[in-house]
Structures are given as C-alpha cells and as structure tokens.
mmCIF file of C-alpha atoms and ligand atoms in Angstrom:
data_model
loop_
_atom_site.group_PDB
_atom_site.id
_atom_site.type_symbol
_atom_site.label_atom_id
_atom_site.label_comp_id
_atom_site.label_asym_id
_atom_site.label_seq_id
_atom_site.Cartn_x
_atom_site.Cartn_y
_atom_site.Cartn_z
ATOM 1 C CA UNK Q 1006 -19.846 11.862 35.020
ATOM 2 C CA UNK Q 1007 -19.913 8.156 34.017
ATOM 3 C CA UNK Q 1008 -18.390 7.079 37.256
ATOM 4 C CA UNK Q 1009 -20.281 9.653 39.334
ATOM 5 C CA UNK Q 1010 -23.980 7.631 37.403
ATOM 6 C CA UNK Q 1011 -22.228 4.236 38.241
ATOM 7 C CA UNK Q 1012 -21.692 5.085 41.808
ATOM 8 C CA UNK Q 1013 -24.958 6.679 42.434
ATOM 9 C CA UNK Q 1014 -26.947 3.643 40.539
ATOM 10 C CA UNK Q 1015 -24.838 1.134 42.912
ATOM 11 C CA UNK Q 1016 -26.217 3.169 45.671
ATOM 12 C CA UNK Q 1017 -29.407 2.349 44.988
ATOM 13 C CA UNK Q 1018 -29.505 -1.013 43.855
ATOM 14 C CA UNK Q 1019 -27.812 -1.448 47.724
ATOM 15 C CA UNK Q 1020 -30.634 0.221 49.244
ATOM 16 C CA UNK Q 1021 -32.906 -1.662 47.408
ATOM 17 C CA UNK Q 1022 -31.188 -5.202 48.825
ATOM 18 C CA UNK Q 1023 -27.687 -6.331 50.025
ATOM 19 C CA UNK Q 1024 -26.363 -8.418 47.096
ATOM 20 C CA UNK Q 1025 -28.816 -6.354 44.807
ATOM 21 C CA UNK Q 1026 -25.731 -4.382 43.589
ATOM 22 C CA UNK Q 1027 -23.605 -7.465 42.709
ATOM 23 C CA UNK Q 1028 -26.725 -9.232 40.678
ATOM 24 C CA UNK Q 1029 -27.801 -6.272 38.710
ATOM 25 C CA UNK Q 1030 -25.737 -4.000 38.266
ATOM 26 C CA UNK Q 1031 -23.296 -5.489 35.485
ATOM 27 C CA UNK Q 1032 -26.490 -7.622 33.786
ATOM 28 C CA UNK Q 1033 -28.869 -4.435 33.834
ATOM 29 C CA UNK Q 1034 -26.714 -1.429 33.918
ATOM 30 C CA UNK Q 1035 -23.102 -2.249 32.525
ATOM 31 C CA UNK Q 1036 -23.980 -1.038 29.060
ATOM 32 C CA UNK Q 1037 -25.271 2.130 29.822
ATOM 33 C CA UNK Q 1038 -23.713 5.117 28.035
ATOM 34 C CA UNK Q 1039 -24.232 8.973 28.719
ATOM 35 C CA UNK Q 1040 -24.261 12.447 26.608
ATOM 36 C CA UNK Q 1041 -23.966 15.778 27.648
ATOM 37 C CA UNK Q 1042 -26.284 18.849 26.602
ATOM 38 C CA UNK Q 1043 -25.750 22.487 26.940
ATOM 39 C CA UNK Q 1044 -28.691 24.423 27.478
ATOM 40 C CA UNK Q 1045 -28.306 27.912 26.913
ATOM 41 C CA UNK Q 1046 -31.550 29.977 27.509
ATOM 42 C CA UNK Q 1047 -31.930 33.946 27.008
ATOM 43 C CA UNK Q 1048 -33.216 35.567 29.618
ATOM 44 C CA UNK Q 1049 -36.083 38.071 28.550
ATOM 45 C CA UNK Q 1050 -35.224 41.913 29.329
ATOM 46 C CA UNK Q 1051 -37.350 43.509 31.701
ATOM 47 C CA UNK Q 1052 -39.722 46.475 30.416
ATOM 48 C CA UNK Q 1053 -41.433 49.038 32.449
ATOM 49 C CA UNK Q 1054 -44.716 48.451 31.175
ATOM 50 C CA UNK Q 1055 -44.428 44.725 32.590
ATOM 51 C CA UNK Q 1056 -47.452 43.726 34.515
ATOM 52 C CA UNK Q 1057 -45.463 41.560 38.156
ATOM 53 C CA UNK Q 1058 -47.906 38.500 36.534
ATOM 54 C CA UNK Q 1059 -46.320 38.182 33.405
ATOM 55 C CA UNK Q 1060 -42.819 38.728 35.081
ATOM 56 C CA UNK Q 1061 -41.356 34.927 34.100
ATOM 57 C CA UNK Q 1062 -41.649 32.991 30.873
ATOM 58 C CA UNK Q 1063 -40.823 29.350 30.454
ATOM 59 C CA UNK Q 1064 -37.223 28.504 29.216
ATOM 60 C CA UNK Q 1065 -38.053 24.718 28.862
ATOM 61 C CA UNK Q 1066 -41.367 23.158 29.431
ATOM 62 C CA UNK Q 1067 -42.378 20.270 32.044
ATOM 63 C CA UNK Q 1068 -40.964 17.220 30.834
ATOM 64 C CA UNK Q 1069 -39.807 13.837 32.192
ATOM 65 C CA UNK Q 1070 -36.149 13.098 31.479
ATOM 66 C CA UNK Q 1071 -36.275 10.148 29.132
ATOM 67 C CA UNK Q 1072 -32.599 8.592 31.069
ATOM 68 C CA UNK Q 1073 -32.004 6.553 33.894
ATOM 69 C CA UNK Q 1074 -30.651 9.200 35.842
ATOM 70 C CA UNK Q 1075 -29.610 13.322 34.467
ATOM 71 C CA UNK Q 1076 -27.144 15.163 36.315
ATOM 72 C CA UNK Q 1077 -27.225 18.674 35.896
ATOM 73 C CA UNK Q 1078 -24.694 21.647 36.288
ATOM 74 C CA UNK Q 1079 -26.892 25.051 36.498
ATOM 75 C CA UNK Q 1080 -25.350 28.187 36.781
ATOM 76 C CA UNK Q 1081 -26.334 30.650 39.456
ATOM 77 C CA UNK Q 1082 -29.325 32.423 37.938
ATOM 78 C CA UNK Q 1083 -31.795 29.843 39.127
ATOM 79 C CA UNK Q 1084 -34.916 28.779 37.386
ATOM 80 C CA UNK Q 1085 -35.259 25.286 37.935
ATOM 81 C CA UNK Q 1086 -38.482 23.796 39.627
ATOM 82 C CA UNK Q 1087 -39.803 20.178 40.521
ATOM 83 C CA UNK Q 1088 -42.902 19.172 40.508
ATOM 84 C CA UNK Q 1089 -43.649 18.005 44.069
ATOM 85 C CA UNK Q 1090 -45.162 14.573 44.783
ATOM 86 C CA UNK Q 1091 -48.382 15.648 45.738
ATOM 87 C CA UNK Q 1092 -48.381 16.209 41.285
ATOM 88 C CA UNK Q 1093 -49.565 20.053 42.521
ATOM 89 C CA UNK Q 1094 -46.742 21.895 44.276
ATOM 90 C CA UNK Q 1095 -43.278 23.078 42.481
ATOM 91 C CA UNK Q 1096 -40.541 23.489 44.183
ATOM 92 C CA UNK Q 1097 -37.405 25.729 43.580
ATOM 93 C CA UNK Q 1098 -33.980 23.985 43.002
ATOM 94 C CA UNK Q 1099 -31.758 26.917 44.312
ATOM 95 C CA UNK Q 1100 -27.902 26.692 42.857
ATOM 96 C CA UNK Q 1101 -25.667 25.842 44.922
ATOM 97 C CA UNK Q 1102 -21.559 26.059 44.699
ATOM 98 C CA UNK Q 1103 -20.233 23.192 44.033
ATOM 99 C CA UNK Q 1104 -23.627 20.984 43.656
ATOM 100 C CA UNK Q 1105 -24.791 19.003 40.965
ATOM 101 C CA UNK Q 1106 -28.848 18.026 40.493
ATOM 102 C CA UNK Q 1107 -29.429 14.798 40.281
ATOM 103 C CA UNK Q 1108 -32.923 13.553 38.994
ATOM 104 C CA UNK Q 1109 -34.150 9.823 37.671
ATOM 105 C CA UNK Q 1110 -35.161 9.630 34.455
ATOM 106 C CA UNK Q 1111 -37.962 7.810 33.048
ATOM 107 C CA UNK Q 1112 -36.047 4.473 32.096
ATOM 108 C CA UNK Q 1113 -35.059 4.023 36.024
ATOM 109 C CA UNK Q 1114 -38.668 4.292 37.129
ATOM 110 C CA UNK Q 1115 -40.023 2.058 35.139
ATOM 111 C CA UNK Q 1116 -37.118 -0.345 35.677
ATOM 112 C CA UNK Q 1117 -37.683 -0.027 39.610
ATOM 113 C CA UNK Q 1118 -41.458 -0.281 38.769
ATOM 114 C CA UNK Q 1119 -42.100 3.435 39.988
ATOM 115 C CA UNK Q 1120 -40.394 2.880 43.852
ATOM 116 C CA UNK Q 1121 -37.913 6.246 42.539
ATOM 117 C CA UNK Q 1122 -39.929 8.848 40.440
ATOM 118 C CA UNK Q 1123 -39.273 10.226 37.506
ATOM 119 C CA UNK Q 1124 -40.422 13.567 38.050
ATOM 120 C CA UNK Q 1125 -41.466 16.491 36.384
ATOM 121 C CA UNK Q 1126 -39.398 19.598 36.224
ATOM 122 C CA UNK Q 1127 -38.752 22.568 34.065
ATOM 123 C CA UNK Q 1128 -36.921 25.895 33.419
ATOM 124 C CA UNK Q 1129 -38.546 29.160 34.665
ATOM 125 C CA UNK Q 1130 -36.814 32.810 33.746
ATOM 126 C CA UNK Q 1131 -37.784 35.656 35.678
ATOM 127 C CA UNK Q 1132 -37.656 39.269 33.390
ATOM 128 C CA UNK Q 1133 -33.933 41.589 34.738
ATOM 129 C CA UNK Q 1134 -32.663 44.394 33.930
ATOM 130 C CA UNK Q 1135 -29.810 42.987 31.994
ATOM 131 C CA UNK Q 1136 -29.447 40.853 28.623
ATOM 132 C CA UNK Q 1137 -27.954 37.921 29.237
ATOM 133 C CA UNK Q 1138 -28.319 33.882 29.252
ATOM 134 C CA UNK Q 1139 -28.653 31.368 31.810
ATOM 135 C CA UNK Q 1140 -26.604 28.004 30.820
ATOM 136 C CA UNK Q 1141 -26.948 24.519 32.611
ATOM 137 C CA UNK Q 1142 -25.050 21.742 31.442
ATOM 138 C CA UNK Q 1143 -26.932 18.719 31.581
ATOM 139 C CA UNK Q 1144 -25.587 14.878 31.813
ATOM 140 C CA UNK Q 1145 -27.643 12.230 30.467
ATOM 141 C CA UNK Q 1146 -27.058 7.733 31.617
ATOM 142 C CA UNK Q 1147 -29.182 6.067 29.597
ATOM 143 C CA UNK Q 1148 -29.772 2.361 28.377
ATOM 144 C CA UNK Q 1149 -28.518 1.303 25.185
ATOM 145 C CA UNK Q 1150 -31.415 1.068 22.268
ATOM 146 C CA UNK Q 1151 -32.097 -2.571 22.146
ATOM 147 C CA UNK Q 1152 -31.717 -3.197 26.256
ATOM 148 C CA UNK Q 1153 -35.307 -4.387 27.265
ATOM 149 C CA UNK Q 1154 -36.863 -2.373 30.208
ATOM 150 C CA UNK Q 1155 -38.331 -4.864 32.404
ATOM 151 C CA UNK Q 1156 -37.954 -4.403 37.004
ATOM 152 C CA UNK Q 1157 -36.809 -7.998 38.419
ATOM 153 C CA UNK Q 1158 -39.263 -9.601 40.485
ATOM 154 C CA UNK Q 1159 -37.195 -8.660 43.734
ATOM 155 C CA UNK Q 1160 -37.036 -4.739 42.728
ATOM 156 C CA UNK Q 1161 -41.477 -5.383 42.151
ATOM 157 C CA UNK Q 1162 -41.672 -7.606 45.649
ATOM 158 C CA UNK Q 1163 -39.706 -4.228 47.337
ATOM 159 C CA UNK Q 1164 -43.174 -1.945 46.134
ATOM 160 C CA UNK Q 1165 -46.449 -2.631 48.126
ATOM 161 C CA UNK Q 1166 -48.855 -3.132 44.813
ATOM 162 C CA UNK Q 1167 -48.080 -5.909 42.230
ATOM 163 C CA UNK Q 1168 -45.972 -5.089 38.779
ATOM 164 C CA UNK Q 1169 -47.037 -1.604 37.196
ATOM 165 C CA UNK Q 1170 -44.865 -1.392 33.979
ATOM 166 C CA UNK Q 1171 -45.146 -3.917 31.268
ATOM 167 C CA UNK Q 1172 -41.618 -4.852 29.477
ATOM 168 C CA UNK Q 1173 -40.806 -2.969 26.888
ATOM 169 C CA UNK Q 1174 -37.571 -2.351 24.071
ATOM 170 C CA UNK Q 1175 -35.742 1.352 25.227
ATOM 171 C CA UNK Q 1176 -35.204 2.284 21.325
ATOM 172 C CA UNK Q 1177 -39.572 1.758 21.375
ATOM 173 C CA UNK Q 1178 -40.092 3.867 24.062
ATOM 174 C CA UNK Q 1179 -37.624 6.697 22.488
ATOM 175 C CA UNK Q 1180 -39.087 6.191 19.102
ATOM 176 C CA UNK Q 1181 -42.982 6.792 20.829
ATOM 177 C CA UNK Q 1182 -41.418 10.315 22.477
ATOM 178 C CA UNK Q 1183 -40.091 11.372 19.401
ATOM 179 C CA UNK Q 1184 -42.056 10.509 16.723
ATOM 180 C CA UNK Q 1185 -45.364 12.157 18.788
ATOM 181 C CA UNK Q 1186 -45.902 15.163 17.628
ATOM 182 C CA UNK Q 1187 -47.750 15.937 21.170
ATOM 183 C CA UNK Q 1188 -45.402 14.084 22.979
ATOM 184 C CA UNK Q 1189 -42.405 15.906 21.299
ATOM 185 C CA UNK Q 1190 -43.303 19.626 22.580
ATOM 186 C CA UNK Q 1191 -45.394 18.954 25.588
ATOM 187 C CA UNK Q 1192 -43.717 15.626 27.141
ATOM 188 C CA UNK Q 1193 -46.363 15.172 30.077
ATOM 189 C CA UNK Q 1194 -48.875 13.002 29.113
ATOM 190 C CA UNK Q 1195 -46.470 11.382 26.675
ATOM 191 C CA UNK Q 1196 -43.999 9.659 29.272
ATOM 192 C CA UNK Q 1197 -43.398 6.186 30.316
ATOM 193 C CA UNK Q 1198 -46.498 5.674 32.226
ATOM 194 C CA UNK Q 1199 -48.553 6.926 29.169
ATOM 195 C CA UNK Q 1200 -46.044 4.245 27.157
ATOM 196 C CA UNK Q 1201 -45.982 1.123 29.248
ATOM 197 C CA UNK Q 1202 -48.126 1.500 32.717
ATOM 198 C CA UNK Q 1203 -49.711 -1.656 32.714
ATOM 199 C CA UNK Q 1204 -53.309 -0.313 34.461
ATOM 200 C CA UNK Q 1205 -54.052 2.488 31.397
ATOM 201 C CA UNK Q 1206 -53.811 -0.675 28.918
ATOM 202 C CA UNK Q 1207 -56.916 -2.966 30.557
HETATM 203 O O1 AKG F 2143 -31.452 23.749 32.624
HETATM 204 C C1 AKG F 2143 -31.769 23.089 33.613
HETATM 205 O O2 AKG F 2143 -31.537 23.444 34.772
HETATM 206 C C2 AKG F 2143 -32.472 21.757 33.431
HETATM 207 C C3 AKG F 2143 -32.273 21.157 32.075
HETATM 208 C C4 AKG F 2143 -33.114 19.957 31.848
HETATM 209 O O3 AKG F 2143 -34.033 19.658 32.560
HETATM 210 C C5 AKG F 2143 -32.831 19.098 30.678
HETATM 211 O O4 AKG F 2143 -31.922 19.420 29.893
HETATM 212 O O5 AKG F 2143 -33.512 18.057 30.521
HETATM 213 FE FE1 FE2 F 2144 -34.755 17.668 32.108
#
C-alpha cells in the first residue's frame, strides 16, 4: 500500500510539472507513513413496518479524510457516496472486483493549494433481509506530525487565483480535528479550509 501511495503521489507531482517529481517528492513526501483501519459496519435488518424513506441509515457520516491520499478496499455491499463538485450531488462508488478507491485527503489539498480536492464522502446502508456487516478496509498516507504543510510557489503558480492555504504544522491541524468536539463527530465545517484557508481569516 506504501508503494502503491508513492507511485500514485509521483503521478501527480508529474502532472503537475516535468522535474516536479524529482524536486518534491523526497523533500515533501519521503517521510510519509500510512495505517490501516477496518471498518466494520452492521447493516440494519429490514422490518415490514419500514416506511421506503427511512429505508438507509448512515454507517459513517460526511467527513474529509484528514491524509494525503486513503485507499480503500470495500466489500461488495456498496454504500459509499461522494459528494460531487457542484458541493450538492452524491454520487455512488459501486464495488468493483479487483478495484481499490482512491481519494485525497485533506493534507494533499492544502499542500497543492486546493488544484486536487479533498472531498466529502460517507457510508450509506440500505435496510435487507439478512443480519450481517459490511467491512471496508481503509489505507491511510499521511505526513509525519511536525512536517509543515505549506504548496511551493510552482504547485500555487499551476492554480488560476493566488495562494489559498496559509502554512501550517500537520500535528496542529490533527490536534484542531480532534480536540473539537464539533469537529470530532460532524467533520464538515471542521476541515482544512475551516483550519487554514487563508480568505475565512481576513
Ligand atoms: O467504508 C468505506 O467505504 C469508507 C471508509 C472511510 O471513508 C474512512 O474510513 O475514512
Ligand atoms: Fe473516509
């Protein structure tokens, strides 16, 4: 999974700029470190006096990842939608054999000053007839505590507006999302943009 987060981040740094890859990559990235997390959800039994409307509950609310970048193994019951761009729309990430989700977390959008989202997503179970659970396992790159967050001037010159995230210290930023109370149970409103955008602070 390491390897698999190395490759994709050199991927992007390239698309971002030929020699992008060779200048940030070891300086910006080469620390990073990753955990796993199994989610294991129970899927609510269905009853006959069920109106259709109240046919799905949440298994994990909206949240940002707080990573550079989460991949995610989800088994085939489904469940997982993405907020769509448009901040309105959610969309369904069907499973798929042999496919992994890969989403950027909130540390990689403020590093490439928003140009790749961090976006919102969360866990939807729909009421069957059986008792059961849905698992995902779920991979997640992250900076190291003291590594400063801060997009090089070449990353900001790539986005059409000027600079959008102040600097800040990662182990800050984690400290803000978990020592919210808010910010610990319902993590929109509470992200990196809430944290560090530089327009909410003037
Ligand atoms: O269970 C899933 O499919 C997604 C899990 C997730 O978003 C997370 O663990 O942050
Ligand atoms: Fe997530």
């Amino acid at each position: 999974m390491t390897e698999l987060c190395e490759k994709i981040m050199k991927a992007i740094l390239s698309s971002f700029g030929d020699d992008l890859h060779h200048k940030y990559y070891e300086s910006e990235f080469g620390n990073c470190h990753g955990y796993f997390r199994i989610n294991n959800y129970t899927i609510p039994l269905k009853e006959d006096d069920h109106k259709e409307e109240d046919d799905s509950i949440e298994g994990l609310g909206m949240h940002t990842d707080m990573s550079c970048i989460t991949i995610v193994d989800q088994d085939d019951i489904g469940g997982l939608q993405v907020r769509s761009r448009d901040g309105i729309g959610l969309m369904d990430i069907i499973p798929k054999d042999n496919a992994l989700v890969v989403n950027v977390g909130d540390l990689l959008h403020a590093w490439t000053n928003g140009r790749l989202r961090s976006s919102q997503h969360r866990v939807v179970l729909k009421r069957r007839g059986f008792a059961g659970s849905r698992f995902s396992l779920a991979f997640f790159w992250c900076f190291d505590d003291g590594k400063v967050v801060f997009a090089p001037d070449v990353v900001v010159g790539g986005c059409e507006g000027a600079r959008v995230f102040q600097s800040f210290t990662c182990g800050d930023y984690l400290r803000f999302r978990e020592s919210n109370v808010r910010g610990k149970f319902e993590k929109v409103g509470y992200t990196v943009e809430d944290f560090a955008r530089i327009e909410d602070r003037h």
